[in-house]
mmCIF file of C-alpha atoms in Angstrom:
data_model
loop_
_atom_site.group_PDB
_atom_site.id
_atom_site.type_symbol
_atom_site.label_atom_id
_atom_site.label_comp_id
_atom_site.label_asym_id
_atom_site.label_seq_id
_atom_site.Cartn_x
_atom_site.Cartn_y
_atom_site.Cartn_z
ATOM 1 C CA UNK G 1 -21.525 -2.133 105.086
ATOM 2 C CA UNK G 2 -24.082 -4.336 106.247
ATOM 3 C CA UNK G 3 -26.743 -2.230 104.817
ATOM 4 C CA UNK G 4 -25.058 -2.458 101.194
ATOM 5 C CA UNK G 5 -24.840 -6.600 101.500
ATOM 6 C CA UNK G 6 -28.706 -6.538 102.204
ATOM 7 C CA UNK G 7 -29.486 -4.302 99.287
ATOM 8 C CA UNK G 8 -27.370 -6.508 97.135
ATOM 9 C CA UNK G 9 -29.615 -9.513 98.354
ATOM 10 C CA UNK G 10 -32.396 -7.755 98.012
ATOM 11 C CA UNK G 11 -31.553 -6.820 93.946
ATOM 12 C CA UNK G 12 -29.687 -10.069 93.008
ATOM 13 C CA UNK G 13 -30.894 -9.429 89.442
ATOM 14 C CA UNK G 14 -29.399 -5.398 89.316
ATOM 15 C CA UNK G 15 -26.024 -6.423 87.768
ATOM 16 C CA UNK G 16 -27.078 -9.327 85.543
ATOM 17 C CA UNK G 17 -29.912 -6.957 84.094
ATOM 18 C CA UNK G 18 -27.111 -4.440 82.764
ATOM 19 C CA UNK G 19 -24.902 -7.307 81.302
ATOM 20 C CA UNK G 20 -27.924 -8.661 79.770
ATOM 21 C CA UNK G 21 -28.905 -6.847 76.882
ATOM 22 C CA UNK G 22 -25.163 -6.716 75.946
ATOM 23 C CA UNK G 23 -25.067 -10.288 75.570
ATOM 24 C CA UNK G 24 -28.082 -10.554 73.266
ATOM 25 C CA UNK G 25 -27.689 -8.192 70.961
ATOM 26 C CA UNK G 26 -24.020 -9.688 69.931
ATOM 27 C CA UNK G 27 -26.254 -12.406 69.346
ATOM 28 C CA UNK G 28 -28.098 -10.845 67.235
ATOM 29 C CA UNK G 29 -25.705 -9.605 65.290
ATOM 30 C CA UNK G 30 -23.559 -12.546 64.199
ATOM 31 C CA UNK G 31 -26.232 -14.008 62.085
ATOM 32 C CA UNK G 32 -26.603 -11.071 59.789
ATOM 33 C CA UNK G 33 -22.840 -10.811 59.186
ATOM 34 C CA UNK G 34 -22.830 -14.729 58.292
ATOM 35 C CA UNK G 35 -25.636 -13.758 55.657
ATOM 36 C CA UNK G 36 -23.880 -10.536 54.039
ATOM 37 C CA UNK G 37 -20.436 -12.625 53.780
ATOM 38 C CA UNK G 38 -22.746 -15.279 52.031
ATOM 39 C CA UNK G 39 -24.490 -12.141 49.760
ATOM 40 C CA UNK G 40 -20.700 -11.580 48.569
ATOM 41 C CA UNK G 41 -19.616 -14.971 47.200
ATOM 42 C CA UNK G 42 -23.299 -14.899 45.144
ATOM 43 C CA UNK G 43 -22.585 -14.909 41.324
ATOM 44 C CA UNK G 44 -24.441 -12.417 39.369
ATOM 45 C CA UNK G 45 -26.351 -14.494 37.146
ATOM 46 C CA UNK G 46 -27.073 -12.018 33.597
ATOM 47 C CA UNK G 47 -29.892 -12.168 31.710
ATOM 48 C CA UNK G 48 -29.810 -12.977 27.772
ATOM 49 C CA UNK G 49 -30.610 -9.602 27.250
ATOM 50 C CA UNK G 50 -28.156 -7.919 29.157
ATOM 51 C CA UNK G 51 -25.661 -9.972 27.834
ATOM 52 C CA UNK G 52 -26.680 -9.624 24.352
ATOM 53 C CA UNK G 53 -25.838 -5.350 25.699
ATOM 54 C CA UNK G 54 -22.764 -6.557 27.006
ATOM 55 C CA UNK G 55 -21.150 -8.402 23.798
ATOM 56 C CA UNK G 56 -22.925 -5.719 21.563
ATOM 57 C CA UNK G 57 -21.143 -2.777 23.330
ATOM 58 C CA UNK G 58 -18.153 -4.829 23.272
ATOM 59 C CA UNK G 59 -18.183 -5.618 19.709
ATOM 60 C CA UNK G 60 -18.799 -1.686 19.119
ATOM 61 C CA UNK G 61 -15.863 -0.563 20.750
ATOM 62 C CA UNK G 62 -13.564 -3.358 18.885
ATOM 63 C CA UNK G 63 -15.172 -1.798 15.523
ATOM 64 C CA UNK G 64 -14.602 1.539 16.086
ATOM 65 C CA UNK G 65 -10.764 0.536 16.925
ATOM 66 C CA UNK G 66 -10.556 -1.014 14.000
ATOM 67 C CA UNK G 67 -12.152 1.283 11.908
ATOM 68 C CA UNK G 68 -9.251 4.181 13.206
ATOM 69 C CA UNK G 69 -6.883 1.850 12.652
ATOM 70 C CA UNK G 70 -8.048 1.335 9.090
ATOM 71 C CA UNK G 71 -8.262 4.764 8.371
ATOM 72 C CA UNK G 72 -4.641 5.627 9.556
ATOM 73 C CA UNK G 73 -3.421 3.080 6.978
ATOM 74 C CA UNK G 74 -5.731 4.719 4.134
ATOM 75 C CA UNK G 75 -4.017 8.266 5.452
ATOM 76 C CA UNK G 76 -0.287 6.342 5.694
ATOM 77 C CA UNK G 77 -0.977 4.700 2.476
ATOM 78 C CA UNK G 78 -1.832 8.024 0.513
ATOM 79 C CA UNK G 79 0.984 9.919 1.759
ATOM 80 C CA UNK G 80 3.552 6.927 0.317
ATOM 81 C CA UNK G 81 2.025 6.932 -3.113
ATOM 82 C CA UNK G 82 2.225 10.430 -3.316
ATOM 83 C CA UNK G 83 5.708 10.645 -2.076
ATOM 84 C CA UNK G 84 6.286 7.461 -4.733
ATOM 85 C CA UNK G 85 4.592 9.815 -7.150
ATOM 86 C CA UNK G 86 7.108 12.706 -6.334
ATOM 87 C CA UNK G 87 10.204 11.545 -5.922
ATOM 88 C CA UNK G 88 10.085 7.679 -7.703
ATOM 89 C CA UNK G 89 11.888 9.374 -10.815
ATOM 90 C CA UNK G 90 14.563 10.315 -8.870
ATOM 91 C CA UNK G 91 17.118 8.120 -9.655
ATOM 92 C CA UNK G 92 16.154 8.507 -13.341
ATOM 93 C CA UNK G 93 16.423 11.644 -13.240
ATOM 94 C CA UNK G 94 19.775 11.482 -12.023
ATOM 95 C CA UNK G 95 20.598 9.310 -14.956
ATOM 96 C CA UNK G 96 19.600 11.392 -17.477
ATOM 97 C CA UNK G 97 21.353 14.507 -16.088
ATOM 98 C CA UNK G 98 24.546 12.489 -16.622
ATOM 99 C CA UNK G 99 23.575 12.031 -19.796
ATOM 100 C CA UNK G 100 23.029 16.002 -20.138
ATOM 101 C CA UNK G 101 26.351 17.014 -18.505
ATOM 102 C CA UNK G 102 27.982 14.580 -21.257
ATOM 103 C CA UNK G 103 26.077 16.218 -24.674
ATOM 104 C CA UNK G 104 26.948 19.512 -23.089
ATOM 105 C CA UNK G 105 30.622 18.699 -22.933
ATOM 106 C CA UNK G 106 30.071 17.676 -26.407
ATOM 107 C CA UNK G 107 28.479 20.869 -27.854
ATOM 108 C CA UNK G 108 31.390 22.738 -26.119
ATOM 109 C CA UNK G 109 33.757 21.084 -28.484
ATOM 110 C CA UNK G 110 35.164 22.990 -31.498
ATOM 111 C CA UNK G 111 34.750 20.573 -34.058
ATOM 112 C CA UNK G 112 37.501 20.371 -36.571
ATOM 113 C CA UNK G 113 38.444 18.849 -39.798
ATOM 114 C CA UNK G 114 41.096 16.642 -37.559
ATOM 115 C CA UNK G 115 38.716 15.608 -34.820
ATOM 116 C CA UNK G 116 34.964 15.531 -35.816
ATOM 117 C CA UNK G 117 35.423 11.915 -36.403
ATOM 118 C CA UNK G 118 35.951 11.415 -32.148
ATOM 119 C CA UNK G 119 33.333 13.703 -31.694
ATOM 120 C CA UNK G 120 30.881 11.628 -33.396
ATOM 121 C CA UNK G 121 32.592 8.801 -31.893
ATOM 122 C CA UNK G 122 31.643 10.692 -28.847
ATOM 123 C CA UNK G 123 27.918 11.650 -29.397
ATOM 124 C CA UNK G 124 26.847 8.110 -30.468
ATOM 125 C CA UNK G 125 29.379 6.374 -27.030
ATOM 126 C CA UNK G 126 26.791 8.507 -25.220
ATOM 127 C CA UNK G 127 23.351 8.090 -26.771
ATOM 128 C CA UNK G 128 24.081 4.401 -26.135
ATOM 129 C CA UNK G 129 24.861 5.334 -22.982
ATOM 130 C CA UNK G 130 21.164 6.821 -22.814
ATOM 131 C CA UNK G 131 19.717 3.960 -24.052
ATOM 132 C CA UNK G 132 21.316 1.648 -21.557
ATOM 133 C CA UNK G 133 20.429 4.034 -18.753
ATOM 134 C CA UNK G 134 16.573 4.411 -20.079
ATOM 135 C CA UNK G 135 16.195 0.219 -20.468
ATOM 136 C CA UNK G 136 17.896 0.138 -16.530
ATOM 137 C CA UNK G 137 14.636 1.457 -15.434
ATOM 138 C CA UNK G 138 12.374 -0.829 -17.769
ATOM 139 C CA UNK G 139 12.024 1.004 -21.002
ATOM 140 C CA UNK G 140 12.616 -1.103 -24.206
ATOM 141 C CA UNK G 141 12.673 -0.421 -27.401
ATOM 142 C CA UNK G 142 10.054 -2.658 -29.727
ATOM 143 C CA UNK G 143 11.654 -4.525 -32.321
ATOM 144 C CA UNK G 144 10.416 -4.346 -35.584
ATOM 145 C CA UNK G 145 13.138 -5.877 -38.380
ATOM 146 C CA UNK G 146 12.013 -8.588 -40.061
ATOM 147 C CA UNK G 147 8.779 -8.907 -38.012
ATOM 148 C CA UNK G 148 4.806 -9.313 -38.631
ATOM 149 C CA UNK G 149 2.571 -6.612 -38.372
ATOM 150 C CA UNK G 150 1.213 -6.239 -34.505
ATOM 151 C CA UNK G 151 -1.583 -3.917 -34.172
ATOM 152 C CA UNK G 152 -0.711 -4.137 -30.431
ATOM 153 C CA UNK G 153 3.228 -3.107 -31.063
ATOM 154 C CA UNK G 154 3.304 -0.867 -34.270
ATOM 155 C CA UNK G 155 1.277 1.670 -35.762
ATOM 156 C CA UNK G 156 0.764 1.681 -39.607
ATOM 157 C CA UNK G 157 1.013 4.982 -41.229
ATOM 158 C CA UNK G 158 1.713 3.522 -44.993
ATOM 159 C CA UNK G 159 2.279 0.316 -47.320
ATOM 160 C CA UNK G 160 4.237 -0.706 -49.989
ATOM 161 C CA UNK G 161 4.093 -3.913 -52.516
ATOM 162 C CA UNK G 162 7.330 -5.323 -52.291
ATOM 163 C CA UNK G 163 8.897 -8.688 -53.883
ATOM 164 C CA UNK G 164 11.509 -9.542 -51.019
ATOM 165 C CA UNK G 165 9.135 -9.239 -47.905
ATOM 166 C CA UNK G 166 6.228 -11.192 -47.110
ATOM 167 C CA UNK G 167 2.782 -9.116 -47.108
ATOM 168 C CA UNK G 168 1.638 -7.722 -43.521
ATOM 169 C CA UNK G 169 5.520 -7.941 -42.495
ATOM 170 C CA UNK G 170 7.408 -4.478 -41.411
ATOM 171 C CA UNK G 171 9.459 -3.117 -44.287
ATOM 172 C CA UNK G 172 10.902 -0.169 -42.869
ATOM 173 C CA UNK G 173 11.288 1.638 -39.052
ATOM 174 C CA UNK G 174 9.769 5.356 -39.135
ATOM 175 C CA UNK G 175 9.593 5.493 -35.165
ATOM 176 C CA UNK G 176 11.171 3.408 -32.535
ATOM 177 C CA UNK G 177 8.091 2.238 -30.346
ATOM 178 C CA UNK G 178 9.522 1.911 -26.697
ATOM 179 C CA UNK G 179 7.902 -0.507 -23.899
ATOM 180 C CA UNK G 180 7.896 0.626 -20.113
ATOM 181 C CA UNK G 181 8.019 -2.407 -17.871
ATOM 182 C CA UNK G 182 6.472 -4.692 -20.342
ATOM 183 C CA UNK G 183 3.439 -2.060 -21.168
ATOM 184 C CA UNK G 184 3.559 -0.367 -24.879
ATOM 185 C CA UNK G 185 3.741 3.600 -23.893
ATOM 186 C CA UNK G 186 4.632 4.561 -27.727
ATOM 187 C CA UNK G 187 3.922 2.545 -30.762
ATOM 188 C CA UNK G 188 6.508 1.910 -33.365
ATOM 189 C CA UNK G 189 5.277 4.196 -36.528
ATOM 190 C CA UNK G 190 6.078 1.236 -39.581
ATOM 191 C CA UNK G 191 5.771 0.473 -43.198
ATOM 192 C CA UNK G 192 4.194 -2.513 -43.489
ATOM 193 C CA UNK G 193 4.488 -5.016 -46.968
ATOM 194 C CA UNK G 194 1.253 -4.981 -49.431
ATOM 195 C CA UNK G 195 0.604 -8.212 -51.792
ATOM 196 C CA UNK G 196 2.224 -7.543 -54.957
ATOM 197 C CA UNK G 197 -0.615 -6.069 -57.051
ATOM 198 C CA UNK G 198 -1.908 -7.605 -59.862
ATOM 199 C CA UNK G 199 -1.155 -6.633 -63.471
ATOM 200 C CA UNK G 200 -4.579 -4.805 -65.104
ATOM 201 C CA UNK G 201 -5.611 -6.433 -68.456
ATOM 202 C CA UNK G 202 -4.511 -3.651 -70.492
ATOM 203 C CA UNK G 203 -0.674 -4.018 -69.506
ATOM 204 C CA UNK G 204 -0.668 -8.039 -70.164
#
């Protein structure tokens, strides 16, 4: 026991040496962490270059968005017109087949001395009822009686001098002209008035 106390006052410095090197390195240590927790609040300052990269890759990815998008409509948008194509008639041609089942009723009729007055009755109740169903969806017929010549409205395929109507007016209906929502789809084929022509010196 007494040799152990000597050796301890002998080596004073044995303990303190192991405890030491302990003590510096934490230290040591504690500024480096203070400097990497600094390091991570740093903004990262770009360059005008990269961020000319940045907004130019941004603004690539926005157009190519927008040009999908753009070409779905043009896809959606085709498919519509052509379905408007195909079935837009429809209801007109649901009209008209009323019409049919109506002249086909007709022509099934015997026609007699007795009735073939109500079965003309009959056959003009439903051509009006054509008409009507035709000018429904926007087809008109172009009026001609009593009007002036319109290159735009009627086609001329004669003339004739006449006293009572005034020259380049309509004098007679061949073909009813019809207009389809305002835009001439068949002309109305007319007579139009001539000037009265003149006398030749031989019959005054």
């Amino acid at each position: 026991m007494q040799k152990d106390v000597e050796n301890a006052k002998e080596n004073p410095s044995t303990e303190e040496s192991n405890v030491a090197p302990k003590d510096v390195s934490n230290t040591k240590e504690t500024p480096s962490v203070k400097k990497s927790a600094s390091n991570s609040n740093e903004e990262v300052v770009l360059s005008p270059l990269e961020i000319a990269k940045k907004d130019a890759t941004e603004w690539k990815t926005q157009y190519a968005y927008l040009k999908a998008e753009f070409e779905n409509y043009k896809k959606n948008a085709a498919k519509e017109q052509l379905r408007l194509i195909q079935f837009g008639s429809e209801n007109l041609i649901l009209d008209i087949l009323k019409i049919s089942d109506l002249f086909e009723m007709a022509l099934k009729t015997e026609v007699t001395a007795s009735n073939y007055e109500n079965v003309y009755k009959g056959f003009k109740m439903t051509a009006e009822e054509l008409s009507q169903s035709l000018e429904k969806h926007g087809l008109k017929k172009i009026v001609t009686s009593k009007k002036a010549f319109d290159p735009h409205l009627h086609e001329a395929i004669s003339s004739e001098s006449s006293e009572t109507v005034p020259s380049g007016h309509i004098i007679k209906e061949y073909t009813v002209g019809y207009t389809l929502h305002d835009k001439v789809i068949r002309p109305s084929q007319v007579i139009v008035s001539a000037p009265p022509s003149e006398p030749k010196d031989n019959e005054k």
